[in-house]
Short mmCIF file of C-alpha atoms in Angstrom, two decimals:
data_model
loop_
_atom_site.label_atom_id
_atom_site.label_comp_id
_atom_site.label_asym_id
_atom_site.label_seq_id
_atom_site.Cartn_x
_atom_site.Cartn_y
_atom_site.Cartn_z
CA MET A 593 113.92 170.06 -27.63
CA ASP A 594 111.00 172.10 -26.43
CA GLN A 595 108.70 171.40 -23.53
CA GLN A 596 105.89 170.01 -25.65
CA THR A 597 108.08 167.42 -27.27
CA LEU A 598 109.29 166.22 -23.92
CA ALA A 599 105.74 165.85 -22.70
CA VAL A 600 104.77 163.76 -25.72
CA ALA A 601 107.78 161.55 -25.30
CA PHE A 602 107.06 161.09 -21.61
CA TRP A 603 103.48 160.08 -22.21
CA PHE A 604 104.55 157.75 -25.00
CA VAL A 605 107.08 156.04 -22.75
CA LEU A 606 104.52 155.84 -19.95
CA ALA A 607 101.96 154.26 -22.25
CA ALA A 608 104.51 151.77 -23.50
CA ALA A 609 105.43 150.90 -19.93
CA LEU A 610 101.80 150.41 -19.01
CA VAL A 611 101.27 148.18 -21.99
CA ALA A 612 104.36 146.18 -21.06
CA VAL A 613 103.15 145.82 -17.48
CA VAL A 614 99.73 144.66 -18.64
CA LEU A 615 101.30 142.14 -20.99
CA LEU A 616 103.61 140.86 -18.30
CA VAL A 617 100.73 140.46 -15.83
CA ARG A 618 98.64 138.69 -18.42
CA GLN A 619 101.52 136.42 -19.35
CA HIS A 620 102.12 135.59 -15.72
CA ARG A 621 98.46 134.77 -15.27
CA VAL A 622 98.44 132.54 -18.36
CA VAL A 623 101.59 130.78 -17.23
CA ARG A 624 100.17 130.24 -13.78
CA GLU A 625 96.94 128.85 -15.22
CA LEU A 626 98.85 126.58 -17.57
CA ARG A 627 100.95 125.35 -14.69
CA SER A 628 97.82 124.66 -12.70
CA ARG A 629 96.29 122.77 -15.56
CA CYS A 630 99.47 120.79 -16.07
CA ALA A 631 99.58 119.93 -12.40
CA ALA A 632 95.94 118.86 -12.45
CA ALA A 633 96.49 116.79 -15.57
CA GLU A 634 99.54 115.19 -14.06
CA ALA A 635 97.62 114.42 -10.88
CA GLY A 636 94.77 112.96 -12.92
CA LEU A 637 97.14 110.79 -14.89
CA GLN A 638 98.81 109.65 -11.70
CA MET A 639 95.43 108.85 -10.15
CA ARG A 640 94.32 106.93 -13.23
CA ALA A 641 97.60 105.03 -13.30
CA GLU A 642 97.21 104.08 -9.64
CA GLU A 643 93.59 103.05 -10.19
CA GLU A 644 94.47 100.95 -13.23
CA ASN A 645 97.28 99.24 -11.33
CA HIS A 646 94.83 98.57 -8.47
CA LEU A 647 92.30 97.24 -10.98
CA VAL A 648 94.77 94.86 -12.61
CA ALA A 649 96.63 93.77 -9.49
CA ALA A 650 93.80 93.48 -6.98
CA ARG A 651 90.25 93.97 -8.23
CA LEU A 652 90.21 91.77 -11.33
CA PRO A 653 91.93 88.74 -9.71
CA ALA A 654 89.58 88.95 -6.73
CA LEU A 655 86.62 89.30 -9.05
CA ALA A 656 87.73 86.22 -10.97
CA GLU A 657 87.83 84.26 -7.70
CA ALA A 658 84.44 85.56 -6.62
CA VAL A 659 82.86 84.71 -9.99
CA ASN A 660 83.95 81.11 -9.39
CA HIS A 661 82.05 81.15 -6.06
CA ARG A 662 85.13 81.30 -3.86
CA PRO A 663 84.96 83.22 -0.56
CA VAL A 664 87.00 86.22 -1.69
CA GLU A 665 86.09 89.87 -1.03
CA VAL A 666 86.42 92.08 -4.09
CA PRO A 667 88.09 95.40 -3.14
CA GLY A 668 86.50 98.66 -4.25
CA PRO A 669 88.14 101.51 -6.21
CA ARG A 670 90.73 103.71 -4.52
CA HIS A 671 89.21 106.83 -6.08
CA ALA A 672 85.44 107.00 -6.09
CA GLU A 673 85.33 109.42 -8.99
CA LEU A 674 86.77 106.72 -11.28
CA ALA A 675 84.27 104.02 -10.27
CA GLU A 676 82.01 104.62 -13.26
CA THR A 677 85.00 104.59 -15.60
CA HIS A 678 85.89 100.98 -14.75
CA ALA A 679 82.35 99.69 -14.20
CA ARG A 680 81.94 98.60 -17.81
CA VAL A 681 85.37 96.97 -17.75
CA LEU A 682 84.40 94.94 -14.70
CA ASP A 683 81.12 93.89 -16.28
CA LEU A 684 82.82 92.70 -19.45
CA PHE A 685 85.47 90.89 -17.41
CA THR A 686 82.82 89.16 -15.30
CA GLU A 687 80.91 87.98 -18.35
CA SER A 688 84.10 86.72 -19.99
CA VAL A 689 85.23 84.80 -16.91
CA GLN A 690 81.81 83.24 -16.38
CA ASP A 691 81.60 82.17 -20.00
CA ALA A 692 85.14 80.75 -20.02
CA THR A 693 84.56 78.95 -16.72
CA ALA A 694 81.29 77.42 -17.92
CA ARG A 695 82.92 76.19 -21.13
CA GLY A 696 85.86 74.76 -19.21
CA VAL A 697 83.62 72.96 -16.70
CA GLN A 698 81.42 71.50 -19.42
CA ALA A 699 84.43 70.31 -21.39
CA ALA A 700 85.97 68.73 -18.29
CA LYS A 701 82.68 67.05 -17.33
CA ALA A 702 82.16 65.68 -20.83
CA THR A 703 85.69 64.27 -20.90
CA VAL A 704 85.52 62.72 -17.43
CA LYS A 705 82.04 61.32 -18.03
CA SER A 706 83.17 59.63 -21.22
CA MET A 707 86.18 58.14 -19.45
CA MET A 708 84.09 56.90 -16.53
CA ARG A 709 81.59 55.27 -18.89
CA THR A 710 84.47 53.31 -20.38
CA VAL A 711 85.69 52.30 -16.92
CA GLN A 712 82.15 51.28 -15.90
CA SER A 713 81.76 49.20 -19.04
CA LEU A 714 85.04 47.41 -18.39
CA ALA A 715 84.11 46.87 -14.73
CA ASN A 716 80.77 45.33 -15.76
CA GLU A 717 82.46 43.03 -18.28
CA GLN A 718 84.89 42.00 -15.58
CA GLN A 719 81.98 41.38 -13.20
CA VAL A 720 80.37 39.01 -15.71
CA THR A 721 83.63 37.12 -16.06
CA ILE A 722 84.10 36.86 -12.29
CA SER A 723 80.54 35.62 -11.79
CA SER A 724 81.06 33.00 -14.47
CA MET A 725 84.25 31.81 -12.80
CA GLN A 726 82.52 31.64 -9.41
CA GLN A 727 79.95 29.28 -10.89
CA ARG A 728 82.61 27.04 -12.45
CA HIS A 729 85.08 26.73 -9.56
CA ASP A 730 84.53 25.11 -6.18
CA ASP A 731 88.09 25.12 -4.87
CA PRO A 732 88.11 27.12 -1.61
CA ASP A 733 91.30 29.01 -2.46
CA VAL A 734 90.07 29.95 -5.91
CA LEU A 735 86.66 30.93 -4.57
CA ALA A 736 88.22 33.11 -1.87
CA ASP A 737 90.41 34.89 -4.42
CA LEU A 738 87.50 35.39 -6.79
CA MET A 739 85.42 36.93 -4.03
CA ARG A 740 88.22 39.34 -3.15
CA ILE A 741 88.57 40.32 -6.80
CA ASP A 742 84.80 40.66 -7.01
CA HIS A 743 84.81 43.01 -4.00
CA MET A 744 87.62 45.14 -5.41
CA ASN A 745 85.82 45.34 -8.74
CA SER A 746 82.69 46.58 -6.92
CA GLN A 747 84.71 49.37 -5.32
CA LEU A 748 86.18 50.32 -8.70
CA GLY A 749 82.73 50.42 -10.24
CA ARG A 750 81.40 52.61 -7.42
CA ARG A 751 84.14 55.19 -7.82
CA ALA A 752 83.60 55.35 -11.57
CA GLN A 753 79.83 55.52 -11.09
CA ALA A 754 80.08 58.34 -8.54
CA THR A 755 82.40 60.38 -10.76
CA ALA A 756 80.10 59.90 -13.75
CA VAL A 757 77.09 61.03 -11.69
CA LEU A 758 78.97 64.16 -10.63
CA CYS A 759 79.54 64.91 -14.32
CA GLY A 760 75.84 64.65 -15.14
CA SER A 761 75.40 60.95 -15.85
CA TRP A 762 72.54 58.79 -14.58
CA PRO A 763 73.38 56.38 -11.70
CA GLY A 764 72.34 53.21 -13.52
CA GLN A 765 69.55 51.04 -14.81
CA GLN A 766 66.17 51.31 -13.08
CA ARG A 767 65.67 48.50 -10.59
CA SER A 768 62.75 46.91 -8.78
CA ALA A 769 61.82 48.15 -5.32
CA SER A 770 64.24 46.94 -2.64
CA ALA A 771 63.94 46.69 1.12
CA LEU A 772 65.94 49.17 3.16
CA THR A 773 68.08 46.38 4.58
CA ASP A 774 68.94 45.22 1.06
CA VAL A 775 69.76 48.79 0.10
CA VAL A 776 72.22 49.05 3.01
CA ARG A 777 73.69 45.64 2.17
CA GLY A 778 74.16 46.67 -1.42
CA ALA A 779 75.91 49.85 -0.29
CA THR A 780 78.06 47.90 2.19
CA SER A 781 79.26 45.50 -0.50
CA ARG A 782 80.75 48.43 -2.44
CA ILE A 783 83.13 49.75 0.23
CA ARG A 784 86.50 48.44 1.33
CA ASP A 785 85.80 47.95 5.04
CA TYR A 786 82.49 46.15 4.61
CA LEU A 787 83.15 43.91 7.63
CA ARG A 788 83.05 46.94 9.92
CA VAL A 789 79.48 47.89 8.99
CA SER A 790 76.70 46.80 11.33
CA VAL A 791 73.64 46.19 9.14
CA PRO A 792 70.24 46.50 10.85
CA ALA A 793 67.56 43.83 10.91
CA GLU A 794 65.02 43.31 8.16
CA VAL A 795 62.18 45.82 7.78
CA ASP A 796 59.16 45.76 5.52
CA VAL A 797 59.83 49.26 4.17
CA ALA A 798 61.35 49.46 0.71
CA VAL A 799 62.68 52.12 -1.63
CA ILE A 800 60.80 52.57 -4.90
CA SER A 801 62.51 51.37 -8.03
CA ARG A 802 63.70 54.66 -9.52
CA ALA A 803 65.40 55.72 -6.26
CA VAL A 804 67.07 52.42 -5.31
CA GLU A 805 70.38 52.95 -7.08
CA PRO A 806 70.75 56.63 -6.07
CA VAL A 807 70.12 55.78 -2.41
CA VAL A 808 72.52 52.81 -2.56
CA LEU A 809 75.26 55.01 -3.99
CA ALA A 810 74.64 57.80 -1.47
CA VAL A 811 74.68 55.39 1.48
CA ALA A 812 77.83 53.72 0.12
CA GLU A 813 79.62 57.08 0.03
CA LEU A 814 78.55 57.82 3.62
CA LEU A 815 79.62 54.37 4.84
CA ASP A 816 82.97 54.69 3.10
CA ASN A 817 83.49 58.14 4.57
CA GLY A 818 82.64 56.92 8.08
CA ALA A 819 84.93 53.89 7.81
CA ARG A 820 87.89 55.83 6.40
CA HIS A 821 87.72 58.54 9.07
CA SER A 822 87.52 56.22 12.09
CA GLN A 823 89.83 53.72 13.71
CA PRO A 824 90.04 50.33 11.94
CA ASN A 825 89.00 48.52 15.12
CA THR A 826 85.68 50.39 15.40
CA MET A 827 82.32 49.71 13.82
CA VAL A 828 80.13 51.86 11.59
CA GLU A 829 76.59 51.37 12.87
CA VAL A 830 73.50 51.70 10.67
CA ASN A 831 69.99 52.07 12.09
CA PHE A 832 66.53 52.83 10.74
CA GLN A 833 64.05 55.19 12.33
CA GLN A 834 60.45 55.85 11.38
CA ALA A 835 59.46 59.49 10.80
CA HIS A 836 55.98 60.91 10.42
CA ASN A 837 56.57 61.59 6.73
CA GLY A 838 59.24 59.10 5.79
CA MET A 839 62.11 56.91 7.00
CA VAL A 840 65.55 57.82 8.27
CA ILE A 841 68.80 55.91 7.76
CA MET A 842 71.26 56.85 10.51
CA ILE A 843 74.97 56.08 10.08
CA ASP A 844 77.16 56.52 13.17
CA ASP A 845 80.94 56.28 13.22
CA ALA A 846 83.51 56.64 15.99
CA GLY A 847 85.84 58.98 14.13
CA VAL A 848 87.36 62.34 15.04
CA GLY A 849 84.36 64.38 13.92
CA MET A 850 84.38 67.41 11.64
CA THR A 851 85.57 70.98 12.12
CA VAL A 852 83.31 73.98 11.67
CA GLU A 853 84.83 74.69 8.25
CA GLU A 854 84.35 71.06 7.17
CA LEU A 855 80.75 71.10 8.34
CA GLN A 856 80.05 74.30 6.41
CA ARG A 857 81.60 72.84 3.27
CA ALA A 858 79.68 69.58 3.69
CA GLU A 859 76.40 71.44 4.19
CA ARG A 860 76.99 73.46 1.03
CA LEU A 861 77.82 70.35 -1.02
CA LEU A 862 74.96 68.25 0.35
CA THR A 863 72.42 70.80 -0.86
CA GLY A 864 73.43 69.93 -4.41
CA ASP A 865 74.59 73.45 -5.26
CA GLY A 866 78.31 73.19 -4.54
CA GLY A 867 79.46 70.38 -6.81
CA SER A 868 78.82 71.94 -10.21
CA ASP A 869 82.49 72.88 -10.66
CA ILE A 870 84.56 69.70 -10.48
CA ASN A 871 87.72 71.82 -10.51
CA ARG A 872 86.96 73.01 -6.97
CA LEU A 873 86.77 69.62 -5.27
CA GLY A 874 90.39 69.56 -4.15
CA ASP A 875 93.56 67.75 -5.19
CA PRO A 876 92.97 64.86 -5.03
CA PRO A 877 89.26 65.51 -5.59
CA GLN A 878 86.94 64.80 -2.65
CA ILE A 879 83.73 63.96 -4.47
CA GLY A 880 81.76 62.06 -1.81
CA PHE A 881 79.57 64.86 -0.43
CA ALA A 882 79.27 66.46 -3.87
CA VAL A 883 77.92 63.24 -5.41
CA ILE A 884 75.49 62.75 -2.52
CA GLY A 885 74.24 66.31 -2.94
CA VAL A 886 73.67 65.84 -6.66
CA LEU A 887 71.72 62.61 -6.08
CA ALA A 888 69.69 64.03 -3.18
CA LYS A 889 68.67 67.09 -5.16
CA ARG A 890 67.83 65.08 -8.26
CA TYR A 891 65.79 62.34 -6.57
CA GLY A 892 64.17 64.17 -3.66
CA PHE A 893 65.82 62.92 -0.47
CA ARG A 894 67.92 64.81 2.10
CA VAL A 895 71.26 64.12 3.75
CA SER A 896 72.90 65.88 6.69
CA VAL A 897 76.09 65.31 8.70
CA ASP A 898 75.76 68.08 11.27
CA THR A 899 74.94 65.76 14.20
CA ARG A 900 77.46 64.16 16.53
CA SER A 901 77.25 60.39 16.89
CA PRO A 902 76.98 58.69 20.32
CA TYR A 903 80.50 57.37 19.75
CA GLY A 904 82.12 60.79 19.34
CA GLY A 905 82.22 60.78 15.57
CA VAL A 906 79.74 61.94 12.95
CA ARG A 907 76.12 60.89 12.51
CA ALA A 908 75.03 60.99 8.88
CA VAL A 909 71.26 61.13 8.43
CA VAL A 910 69.55 60.14 5.18
CA PHE A 911 65.90 61.17 5.15
CA LEU A 912 63.73 59.35 2.62
CA PRO A 913 60.29 60.97 2.20
CA THR A 914 57.16 58.90 1.86
CA GLU A 915 57.12 59.51 -1.92
CA LEU A 916 60.27 57.37 -2.27
CA LEU A 917 59.04 54.50 -0.08
CA THR A 918 56.82 51.47 -0.47
CA ARG A 919 56.33 48.16 1.31
CA VAL A 920 57.44 44.71 0.26
CA THR A 921 56.62 41.29 1.65
CA LYS A 922 59.39 38.75 1.43
CA PRO A 923 58.40 35.07 1.13
CA GLN A 924 58.95 33.01 4.28
CA MET A 925 61.45 30.17 3.95
CA PRO A 926 60.20 26.79 5.28
CA ASN A 927 61.79 25.49 8.46
CA VAL A 928 64.14 22.62 7.62
CA ALA A 929 65.85 20.56 10.28
CA VAL A 930 69.58 20.43 9.69
CA THR A 931 71.70 17.65 11.21
CA PRO A 932 75.50 17.31 11.06
CA GLU A 933 75.28 13.72 9.90
CA ALA A 934 75.85 13.19 6.20
CA ALA A 935 73.66 10.77 4.28
CA PRO A 936 75.31 7.98 2.32
CA SER A 937 76.46 9.07 -1.09
CA VAL A 938 74.49 7.66 -3.99
CA ASP A 939 75.29 8.13 -7.63
CA THR A 940 72.04 9.80 -8.68
CA GLY A 941 73.56 12.04 -11.32
CA GLU A 942 72.95 15.13 -9.18
CA THR A 943 75.81 17.43 -8.19
CA ASP A 944 76.74 18.18 -4.60
CA ARG A 945 77.13 21.81 -3.51
CA THR A 946 79.78 23.73 -1.58
CA PRO A 947 78.79 25.88 1.43
CA SER A 948 78.56 28.84 -0.95
CA GLY A 949 76.05 27.04 -3.15
CA LEU A 950 78.52 26.28 -5.96
CA PRO A 951 78.67 22.84 -7.62
CA ARG A 952 81.20 20.35 -6.23
CA ARG A 953 82.58 17.53 -8.34
CA GLN A 954 81.83 14.03 -6.95
CA ARG A 955 83.57 10.77 -7.48
CA ARG A 956 81.33 7.97 -8.73
CA GLU A 957 80.74 5.01 -6.41
CA ARG A 958 82.33 1.75 -7.31
CA ALA A 959 80.14 -0.99 -8.76
CA THR A 960 80.40 -2.99 -5.53
CA GLY A 961 78.88 -0.09 -3.58
CA GLU A 962 82.16 0.56 -1.74
CA ARG A 963 82.79 4.26 -1.11
CA SER A 964 85.95 6.00 -2.17
CA THR A 965 88.33 6.72 0.66
CA PRO A 966 88.36 10.46 1.31
CA ALA A 967 91.65 12.33 1.30
CA PRO A 968 92.93 13.38 4.72
CA THR A 969 91.95 16.89 5.77
CA THR A 970 94.92 19.11 6.59
CA LYS A 971 95.00 22.30 8.59
CA ALA A 972 95.61 24.30 5.42
CA VAL A 973 92.52 22.87 3.77
CA GLN A 974 90.47 23.48 6.91
CA SER A 975 91.68 27.10 6.98
CA ASN A 976 90.79 27.55 3.33
CA GLU A 977 87.39 26.02 3.93
CA ARG A 978 86.73 28.43 6.79
CA THR A 979 87.84 31.34 4.62
CA ALA A 980 85.62 30.25 1.77
CA LYS A 981 82.67 29.67 4.10
CA GLY A 982 83.08 33.12 5.61
CA LEU A 983 83.31 34.81 2.24
CA ALA A 984 80.42 32.73 0.95
CA ALA A 985 78.31 33.77 3.91
CA TRP A 986 79.10 37.41 3.19
CA GLN A 987 78.25 36.85 -0.46
CA ARG A 988 74.90 35.33 0.42
CA GLY A 989 74.15 38.13 2.84
CA THR A 990 74.83 40.80 0.27
CA ARG A 991 73.51 39.00 -2.81
CA SER A 992 70.21 40.84 -2.74
CA GLY A 993 72.10 44.11 -2.51
CA ARG A 994 74.54 43.07 -5.21
CA ASP A 995 71.61 42.42 -7.53
CA ILE A 996 71.21 46.17 -7.79
CA SER A 997 74.71 46.84 -9.04
CA PRO A 998 74.42 49.29 -11.94
CA PRO A 999 75.33 48.41 -15.51
CA VAL A 1000 76.28 51.19 -17.86
CA VAL A 1001 73.33 52.46 -19.85
CA GLU A 1002 72.83 55.36 -22.16
CA GLY A 1003 70.08 57.92 -21.97
CA ASN A 1004 68.09 59.36 -19.09
CA PRO A 1005 65.71 57.59 -16.69
CA GLN A 1006 62.00 57.98 -16.67
CA THR A 1007 61.19 59.79 -13.46
#
C-alpha cells in the first residue's frame, strides 16, 4: 500500500472518530437533559402529591369547619406555586358545603318546628282541661295536685315554645299591653323554681301588646338560667330601673358566674346572629341565650349578661326601649274590712268559695234552722288547707301573668 492510500485511510478513520465523539457527546447531553427533566417531573409529581394530601387531610376539613362559623384557622398551601391550582377547588368546596349546610339546617328547623307545634297544641289542650278541673274541684288535695300539674305543663309549653321560636316560629298570639310586674310574674310562672324569684312591686309602665309574649319568654329563660346555676337556698332578684330612653329589667342571681369563654359565647348568641344553626347549640342543646337573641333582634330590645351581680353571680339586663313601652292604669280595689268571724249560714242558693276562689259545696240547713254539725278538723286536713291556700295565693299572684300564656297559632304577627 502506497503512502497516499495510507493518508486517505488515516483521514477517514480520524473523521469517523470525530463523528463518533460528536455523537457520543450529543447523546450524553441528551441523556443528561432527559434525566434532568425526569427528575424535575418526579419532583413536581411529588410536590403535587404532597399538596393534594395536605389539601385533603388538612385544608378542606378546616375549611368545612370555618364555613360553619367555627373558630378554626384554615392552613395555607405548602407550596405557594400551587395556590392558584387549588383555588377553584376550594371555591367549589366552600359553595358546596354552604349549600349543604343551609339545606340541612332548614330541614332540621322545619322538622323541629312542626314537632314543637304539635307539643304546644297538646300542652294547650291539657291546659284547658286542667283549668276546667280547677273550676270543678274544691278538695284541697285535688286542687294542690292540679296546680302542680298546671305548673309543670307551663314549663313544658315554655320549652316547646322556645324551641319553636329558635326554628323560626312566632312566639304566640298578640296580647294586650301588660304591666312590667305582670310580665315578670308571667315569666316566673313558667319556670321550675318560681318560689325563689323575688318579684318587684307594681309599676305603671307596661309593655306594648306585640312585645309582651317575646319579653315574657326572654325573661323566663333568664330567670330559669339564674335559678338553675345558683344554690337552691338563694333567691333570684328582679328589679326595674328607669332609663332616659326606656326601662331596664335587672335579674341578679347568686351563682358561680360565667367564664370568659362563656361570656363570649353568650354575647355572640344574644346579638341574634349565633343561633341560626341549631346543630351547634351543644348536646344536649343549650337554647336559652340563642332564643333570647332571636327574640331581641326580632322585636327591638337588648339583653346582656356581662355584668356581675351584687351577690357574686350574674346580672342579666333586659333593656326595653321607649318604643316598646306604654303606661297602664289599674283600677283601685275598694277597701273592705275583713273579720275572722263567720256569719251564720243561710240557704240563699248561692255557693260558698274556697280560699282560691273556687266553688265549695254547702249542706242545706235543716227546716228547723238547726245547723249541721261540722266534721272535726284533723292535722292532715289543716296541712292540706295550708298547701291549697299557699298554691292558691301563688295562682292569684300570677294569674295576670298566666293570662298571657301563648296558644299555638299559624301565620306571622302584624308588627
